[in-house]
Amino acid sequence: MKDRGLLLSAGFELAMPSNYIPWGGPGPEVKRRRRISAARKKIGGIAVKVAGREEGPVEKGPLWQNVLFSWLNKLAFPYVPAMDKSFWVDEKCNACSICANICPCGNIEMKTDRPAWLHHCEQCLACIQWCPQEAIQFGKKTPNYERYHHPEVKLKDVLAFTATNGIGKSGGD
Ligand code: SF4
Ligand code: SF4
């Protein structure tokens, strides 16, 4: 934004259950519900501020997290696109193509009835979290980790969004 001469007028932090499955599952159900409910309450206040075009400080989370992750992100950023080399599919894959259709950056192509990752991944984890067969794995540990997506978000809505916005492969079946 700075490079483009823009200023961030405000920023808000919403802590949600983690979907970053390479680091583990989303945590216990009760903790997830607590987080979602706290976020829902906070969003109401944020919406009022945004509607009123209020300016304010940019929330950055706890200092330790900010320092650690800013540093980690800077180091890891150049390697992110090719991190999809750790994805693989197990025998449960039924070639439904949902992963290819849901990827927000068109990074998955169906080749000989199996998905292939094209190395411009953004590590959003939508493919692994939404595969209905739980056939996508990342590294060695994910066969034992629970899949997670927001309980109120439906597959058809995500697919409709990628299709409407011209992203993903074919917009879903
Ligand atoms: S979403 Fe899962 S089952 Fe469907 S093609 Fe992709 S890996 Fe296979
Ligand atoms: S859905 Fe997300 S994690 Fe999966 S390939 Fe696409 S960008 Fe990468």
PDB file of N, CA, C and O in Angstrom, residues 75-123:
ATOM      1  N   LEU A  75      10.668 -14.518   5.741  1.00  0.00           N
ATOM      2  CA  LEU A  75      11.581 -15.589   5.329  1.00  0.00           C
ATOM      3  C   LEU A  75      10.900 -16.598   4.411  1.00  0.00           C
ATOM      4  O   LEU A  75      11.475 -17.056   3.426  1.00  0.00           O
ATOM      5  N   ALA A  76       9.646 -16.947   4.764  1.00  0.00           N
ATOM      6  CA  ALA A  76       8.965 -18.049   4.067  1.00  0.00           C
ATOM      7  C   ALA A  76       8.332 -17.609   2.749  1.00  0.00           C
ATOM      8  O   ALA A  76       8.108 -18.428   1.863  1.00  0.00           O
ATOM      9  N   PHE A  77       8.029 -16.317   2.608  1.00  0.00           N
ATOM     10  CA  PHE A  77       7.222 -15.838   1.490  1.00  0.00           C
ATOM     11  C   PHE A  77       7.690 -16.333   0.110  1.00  0.00           C
ATOM     12  O   PHE A  77       6.901 -16.844  -0.675  1.00  0.00           O
ATOM     13  N   PRO A  78       9.003 -16.241  -0.199  1.00  0.00           N
ATOM     14  CA  PRO A  78       9.423 -16.675  -1.538  1.00  0.00           C
ATOM     15  C   PRO A  78       9.195 -18.166  -1.792  1.00  0.00           C
ATOM     16  O   PRO A  78       9.144 -18.600  -2.944  1.00  0.00           O
ATOM     17  N   TYR A  79       9.056 -18.944  -0.725  1.00  0.00           N
ATOM     18  CA  TYR A  79       8.919 -20.405  -0.894  1.00  0.00           C
ATOM     19  C   TYR A  79       7.464 -20.862  -0.953  1.00  0.00           C
ATOM     20  O   TYR A  79       7.198 -22.017  -1.257  1.00  0.00           O
ATOM     21  N   VAL A  80       6.533 -19.959  -0.633  1.00  0.00           N
ATOM     22  CA  VAL A  80       5.119 -20.357  -0.533  1.00  0.00           C
ATOM     23  C   VAL A  80       4.567 -20.969  -1.832  1.00  0.00           C
ATOM     24  O   VAL A  80       3.936 -22.027  -1.798  1.00  0.00           O
ATOM     25  N   PRO A  81       4.792 -20.356  -3.013  1.00  0.00           N
ATOM     26  CA  PRO A  81       4.160 -20.894  -4.226  1.00  0.00           C
ATOM     27  C   PRO A  81       4.482 -22.370  -4.475  1.00  0.00           C
ATOM     28  O   PRO A  81       3.637 -23.100  -4.990  1.00  0.00           O
ATOM     29  N   ALA A  82       5.686 -22.790  -4.107  1.00  0.00           N
ATOM     30  CA  ALA A  82       6.075 -24.182  -4.391  1.00  0.00           C
ATOM     31  C   ALA A  82       5.849 -25.110  -3.197  1.00  0.00           C
ATOM     32  O   ALA A  82       6.182 -26.291  -3.268  1.00  0.00           O
ATOM     33  N   MET A  83       5.254 -24.573  -2.127  1.00  0.00           N
ATOM     34  CA  MET A  83       4.988 -25.447  -0.979  1.00  0.00           C
ATOM     35  C   MET A  83       3.949 -26.514  -1.300  1.00  0.00           C
ATOM     36  O   MET A  83       3.762 -27.470  -0.563  1.00  0.00           O
ATOM     37  N   ASP A  84       3.254 -26.333  -2.441  1.00  0.00           N
ATOM     38  CA  ASP A  84       2.263 -27.347  -2.825  1.00  0.00           C
ATOM     39  C   ASP A  84       2.906 -28.676  -3.214  1.00  0.00           C
ATOM     40  O   ASP A  84       2.214 -29.662  -3.462  1.00  0.00           O
ATOM     41  N   LYS A  85       4.249 -28.704  -3.275  1.00  0.00           N
ATOM     42  CA  LYS A  85       4.922 -29.982  -3.564  1.00  0.00           C
ATOM     43  C   LYS A  85       4.659 -30.995  -2.456  1.00  0.00           C
ATOM     44  O   LYS A  85       4.849 -32.191  -2.647  1.00  0.00           O
ATOM     45  N   SER A  86       4.239 -30.499  -1.288  1.00  0.00           N
ATOM     46  CA  SER A  86       3.954 -31.427  -0.179  1.00  0.00           C
ATOM     47  C   SER A  86       2.545 -32.014  -0.245  1.00  0.00           C
ATOM     48  O   SER A  86       2.182 -32.850   0.567  1.00  0.00           O
ATOM     49  N   PHE A  87       1.690 -31.524  -1.174  1.00  0.00           N
ATOM     50  CA  PHE A  87       0.356 -32.120  -1.310  1.00  0.00           C
ATOM     51  C   PHE A  87       0.451 -33.457  -2.041  1.00  0.00           C
ATOM     52  O   PHE A  87       1.230 -33.597  -2.986  1.00  0.00           O
ATOM     53  N   TRP A  88      -0.371 -34.381  -1.644  1.00  0.00           N
ATOM     54  CA  TRP A  88      -0.515 -35.641  -2.384  1.00  0.00           C
ATOM     55  C   TRP A  88      -1.924 -36.177  -2.155  1.00  0.00           C
ATOM     56  O   TRP A  88      -2.609 -35.716  -1.241  1.00  0.00           O
ATOM     57  N   VAL A  89      -2.344 -37.100  -3.015  1.00  0.00           N
ATOM     58  CA  VAL A  89      -3.696 -37.664  -2.842  1.00  0.00           C
ATOM     59  C   VAL A  89      -3.597 -39.144  -2.535  1.00  0.00           C
ATOM     60  O   VAL A  89      -2.770 -39.850  -3.094  1.00  0.00           O
ATOM     61  N   ASP A  90      -4.473 -39.586  -1.661  1.00  0.00           N
ATOM     62  CA  ASP A  90      -4.478 -41.016  -1.344  1.00  0.00           C
ATOM     63  C   ASP A  90      -5.546 -41.732  -2.171  1.00  0.00           C
ATOM     64  O   ASP A  90      -6.197 -41.128  -3.034  1.00  0.00           O
ATOM     65  N   GLU A  91      -5.731 -43.003  -1.880  1.00  0.00           N
ATOM     66  CA  GLU A  91      -6.599 -43.853  -2.716  1.00  0.00           C
ATOM     67  C   GLU A  91      -8.072 -43.484  -2.611  1.00  0.00           C
ATOM     68  O   GLU A  91      -8.893 -43.938  -3.401  1.00  0.00           O
ATOM     69  N   LYS A  92      -8.442 -42.598  -1.658  1.00  0.00           N
ATOM     70  CA  LYS A  92      -9.862 -42.225  -1.514  1.00  0.00           C
ATOM     71  C   LYS A  92     -10.332 -41.262  -2.617  1.00  0.00           C
ATOM     72  O   LYS A  92     -11.524 -41.049  -2.788  1.00  0.00           O
ATOM     73  N   CYS A  93      -9.406 -40.682  -3.359  1.00  0.00           N
ATOM     74  CA  CYS A  93      -9.787 -39.714  -4.403  1.00  0.00           C
ATOM     75  C   CYS A  93     -10.699 -40.370  -5.445  1.00  0.00           C
ATOM     76  O   CYS A  93     -10.385 -41.436  -5.958  1.00  0.00           O
ATOM     77  N   ASN A  94     -11.826 -39.684  -5.747  1.00  0.00           N
ATOM     78  CA  ASN A  94     -12.753 -40.233  -6.746  1.00  0.00           C
ATOM     79  C   ASN A  94     -12.853 -39.318  -7.969  1.00  0.00           C
ATOM     80  O   ASN A  94     -13.826 -39.369  -8.716  1.00  0.00           O
ATOM     81  N   ALA A  95     -11.860 -38.442  -8.117  1.00  0.00           N
ATOM     82  CA  ALA A  95     -11.766 -37.574  -9.301  1.00  0.00           C
ATOM     83  C   ALA A  95     -12.954 -36.634  -9.467  1.00  0.00           C
ATOM     84  O   ALA A  95     -13.359 -36.314 -10.578  1.00  0.00           O
ATOM     85  N   CYS A  96     -13.516 -36.150  -8.354  1.00  0.00           N
ATOM     86  CA  CYS A  96     -14.693 -35.275  -8.436  1.00  0.00           C
ATOM     87  C   CYS A  96     -14.353 -33.860  -8.943  1.00  0.00           C
ATOM     88  O   CYS A  96     -15.233 -33.110  -9.310  1.00  0.00           O
ATOM     89  N   SER A  97     -13.095 -33.462  -8.901  1.00  0.00           N
ATOM     90  CA  SER A  97     -12.617 -32.148  -9.374  1.00  0.00           C
ATOM     91  C   SER A  97     -12.952 -30.979  -8.453  1.00  0.00           C
ATOM     92  O   SER A  97     -12.715 -29.821  -8.823  1.00  0.00           O
ATOM     93  N   ILE A  98     -13.522 -31.234  -7.310  1.00  0.00           N
ATOM     94  CA  ILE A  98     -13.871 -30.114  -6.423  1.00  0.00           C
ATOM     95  C   ILE A  98     -12.617 -29.321  -6.042  1.00  0.00           C
ATOM     96  O   ILE A  98     -12.637 -28.089  -6.023  1.00  0.00           O
ATOM     97  N   CYS A  99     -11.515 -30.002  -5.791  1.00  0.00           N
ATOM     98  CA  CYS A  99     -10.290 -29.278  -5.408  1.00  0.00           C
ATOM     99  C   CYS A  99      -9.874 -28.306  -6.515  1.00  0.00           C
ATOM    100  O   CYS A  99      -9.507 -27.167  -6.245  1.00  0.00           O
ATOM    101  N   ALA A 100      -9.949 -28.760  -7.772  1.00  0.00           N
ATOM    102  CA  ALA A 100      -9.550 -27.901  -8.890  1.00  0.00           C
ATOM    103  C   ALA A 100     -10.501 -26.712  -9.028  1.00  0.00           C
ATOM    104  O   ALA A 100     -10.089 -25.605  -9.373  1.00  0.00           O
ATOM    105  N   ASN A 101     -11.767 -26.948  -8.744  1.00  0.00           N
ATOM    106  CA  ASN A 101     -12.758 -25.880  -8.889  1.00  0.00           C
ATOM    107  C   ASN A 101     -12.745 -24.885  -7.733  1.00  0.00           C
ATOM    108  O   ASN A 101     -13.140 -23.732  -7.889  1.00  0.00           O
ATOM    109  N   ILE A 102     -12.285 -25.343  -6.587  1.00  0.00           N
ATOM    110  CA  ILE A 102     -12.361 -24.467  -5.406  1.00  0.00           C
ATOM    111  C   ILE A 102     -11.093 -23.631  -5.215  1.00  0.00           C
ATOM    112  O   ILE A 102     -11.121 -22.603  -4.531  1.00  0.00           O
ATOM    113  N   CYS A 103     -10.001 -24.054  -5.826  1.00  0.00           N
ATOM    114  CA  CYS A 103      -8.739 -23.320  -5.610  1.00  0.00           C
ATOM    115  C   CYS A 103      -8.899 -21.873  -6.082  1.00  0.00           C
ATOM    116  O   CYS A 103      -9.227 -21.629  -7.242  1.00  0.00           O
ATOM    117  N   PRO A 104      -8.646 -20.898  -5.213  1.00  0.00           N
ATOM    118  CA  PRO A 104      -8.896 -19.501  -5.596  1.00  0.00           C
ATOM    119  C   PRO A 104      -7.883 -18.955  -6.599  1.00  0.00           C
ATOM    120  O   PRO A 104      -8.084 -17.872  -7.132  1.00  0.00           O
ATOM    121  N   CYS A 105      -6.792 -19.694  -6.846  1.00  0.00           N
ATOM    122  CA  CYS A 105      -5.836 -19.143  -7.812  1.00  0.00           C
ATOM    123  C   CYS A 105      -5.565 -20.105  -8.965  1.00  0.00           C
ATOM    124  O   CYS A 105      -4.518 -19.995  -9.599  1.00  0.00           O
ATOM    125  N   GLY A 106      -6.489 -21.011  -9.230  1.00  0.00           N
ATOM    126  CA  GLY A 106      -6.343 -21.896 -10.393  1.00  0.00           C
ATOM    127  C   GLY A 106      -5.062 -22.706 -10.354  1.00  0.00           C
ATOM    128  O   GLY A 106      -4.446 -22.947 -11.397  1.00  0.00           O
ATOM    129  N   ASN A 107      -4.686 -23.151  -9.176  1.00  0.00           N
ATOM    130  CA  ASN A 107      -3.403 -23.845  -9.017  1.00  0.00           C
ATOM    131  C   ASN A 107      -3.517 -25.364  -9.125  1.00  0.00           C
ATOM    132  O   ASN A 107      -2.537 -26.049  -8.941  1.00  0.00           O
ATOM    133  N   ILE A 108      -4.741 -25.859  -9.387  1.00  0.00           N
ATOM    134  CA  ILE A 108      -4.903 -27.320  -9.448  1.00  0.00           C
ATOM    135  C   ILE A 108      -5.518 -27.707 -10.787  1.00  0.00           C
ATOM    136  O   ILE A 108      -6.507 -27.119 -11.220  1.00  0.00           O
ATOM    137  N   GLU A 109      -4.890 -28.693 -11.407  1.00  0.00           N
ATOM    138  CA  GLU A 109      -5.390 -29.189 -12.686  1.00  0.00           C
ATOM    139  C   GLU A 109      -5.637 -30.683 -12.537  1.00  0.00           C
ATOM    140  O   GLU A 109      -4.835 -31.376 -11.901  1.00  0.00           O
ATOM    141  N   MET A 110      -6.738 -31.176 -13.115  1.00  0.00           N
ATOM    142  CA  MET A 110      -6.982 -32.617 -13.066  1.00  0.00           C
ATOM    143  C   MET A 110      -6.183 -33.267 -14.196  1.00  0.00           C
ATOM    144  O   MET A 110      -6.335 -32.924 -15.360  1.00  0.00           O
ATOM    145  N   LYS A 111      -5.296 -34.177 -13.802  1.00  0.00           N
ATOM    146  CA  LYS A 111      -4.496 -34.888 -14.814  1.00  0.00           C
ATOM    147  C   LYS A 111      -4.660 -36.373 -14.564  1.00  0.00           C
ATOM    148  O   LYS A 111      -4.408 -36.838 -13.446  1.00  0.00           O
ATOM    149  N   THR A 112      -5.074 -37.099 -15.583  1.00  0.00           N
ATOM    150  CA  THR A 112      -5.332 -38.539 -15.465  1.00  0.00           C
ATOM    151  C   THR A 112      -6.097 -38.871 -14.188  1.00  0.00           C
ATOM    152  O   THR A 112      -5.681 -39.707 -13.380  1.00  0.00           O
ATOM    153  N   ASP A 113      -7.217 -38.142 -14.012  1.00  0.00           N
ATOM    154  CA  ASP A 113      -8.133 -38.404 -12.889  1.00  0.00           C
ATOM    155  C   ASP A 113      -7.556 -38.147 -11.505  1.00  0.00           C
ATOM    156  O   ASP A 113      -8.087 -38.645 -10.502  1.00  0.00           O
ATOM    157  N   ARG A 114      -6.489 -37.395 -11.431  1.00  0.00           N
ATOM    158  CA  ARG A 114      -5.926 -37.027 -10.132  1.00  0.00           C
ATOM    159  C   ARG A 114      -5.537 -35.555 -10.184  1.00  0.00           C
ATOM    160  O   ARG A 114      -5.111 -35.055 -11.225  1.00  0.00           O
ATOM    161  N   PRO A 115      -5.661 -34.831  -9.078  1.00  0.00           N
ATOM    162  CA  PRO A 115      -5.247 -33.423  -9.106  1.00  0.00           C
ATOM    163  C   PRO A 115      -3.727 -33.293  -9.181  1.00  0.00           C
ATOM    164  O   PRO A 115      -3.003 -34.113  -8.621  1.00  0.00           O
ATOM    165  N   ALA A 116      -3.296 -32.256  -9.908  1.00  0.00           N
ATOM    166  CA  ALA A 116      -1.866 -31.929  -9.939  1.00  0.00           C
ATOM    167  C   ALA A 116      -1.744 -30.469  -9.541  1.00  0.00           C
ATOM    168  O   ALA A 116      -2.532 -29.626  -9.987  1.00  0.00           O
ATOM    169  N   TRP A 117      -0.784 -30.154  -8.684  1.00  0.00           N
ATOM    170  CA  TRP A 117      -0.591 -28.789  -8.199  1.00  0.00           C
ATOM    171  C   TRP A 117       0.459 -28.092  -9.057  1.00  0.00           C
ATOM    172  O   TRP A 117       1.482 -28.696  -9.422  1.00  0.00           O
ATOM    173  N   LEU A 118       0.213 -26.824  -9.388  1.00  0.00           N
ATOM    174  CA  LEU A 118       0.987 -26.154 -10.442  1.00  0.00           C
ATOM    175  C   LEU A 118       2.034 -25.161  -9.926  1.00  0.00           C
ATOM    176  O   LEU A 118       2.580 -24.383 -10.688  1.00  0.00           O
ATOM    177  N   HIS A 119       2.237 -25.146  -8.635  1.00  0.00           N
ATOM    178  CA  HIS A 119       3.310 -24.362  -7.999  1.00  0.00           C
ATOM    179  C   HIS A 119       3.119 -22.842  -8.041  1.00  0.00           C
ATOM    180  O   HIS A 119       4.083 -22.099  -8.146  1.00  0.00           O
ATOM    181  N   HIS A 120       1.869 -22.424  -8.015  1.00  0.00           N
ATOM    182  CA  HIS A 120       1.636 -21.017  -7.652  1.00  0.00           C
ATOM    183  C   HIS A 120       0.582 -20.967  -6.541  1.00  0.00           C
ATOM    184  O   HIS A 120      -0.372 -20.191  -6.571  1.00  0.00           O
ATOM    185  N   CYS A 121       0.824 -21.814  -5.565  1.00  0.00           N
ATOM    186  CA  CYS A 121      -0.081 -21.987  -4.420  1.00  0.00           C
ATOM    187  C   CYS A 121       0.005 -20.786  -3.470  1.00  0.00           C
ATOM    188  O   CYS A 121       1.051 -20.168  -3.345  1.00  0.00           O
ATOM    189  N   GLU A 122      -1.108 -20.474  -2.841  1.00  0.00           N
ATOM    190  CA  GLU A 122      -1.115 -19.404  -1.831  1.00  0.00           C
ATOM    191  C   GLU A 122      -1.311 -19.961  -0.429  1.00  0.00           C
ATOM    192  O   GLU A 122      -1.532 -19.211   0.515  1.00  0.00           O
ATOM    193  N   GLN A 123      -1.304 -21.288  -0.294  1.00  0.00           N
ATOM    194  CA  GLN A 123      -1.420 -21.949   1.016  1.00  0.00           C
ATOM    195  C   GLN A 123      -2.684 -21.541   1.775  1.00  0.00           C
ATOM    196  O   GLN A 123      -2.666 -21.358   2.989  1.00  0.00           O
TER     197      GLN A 123
END
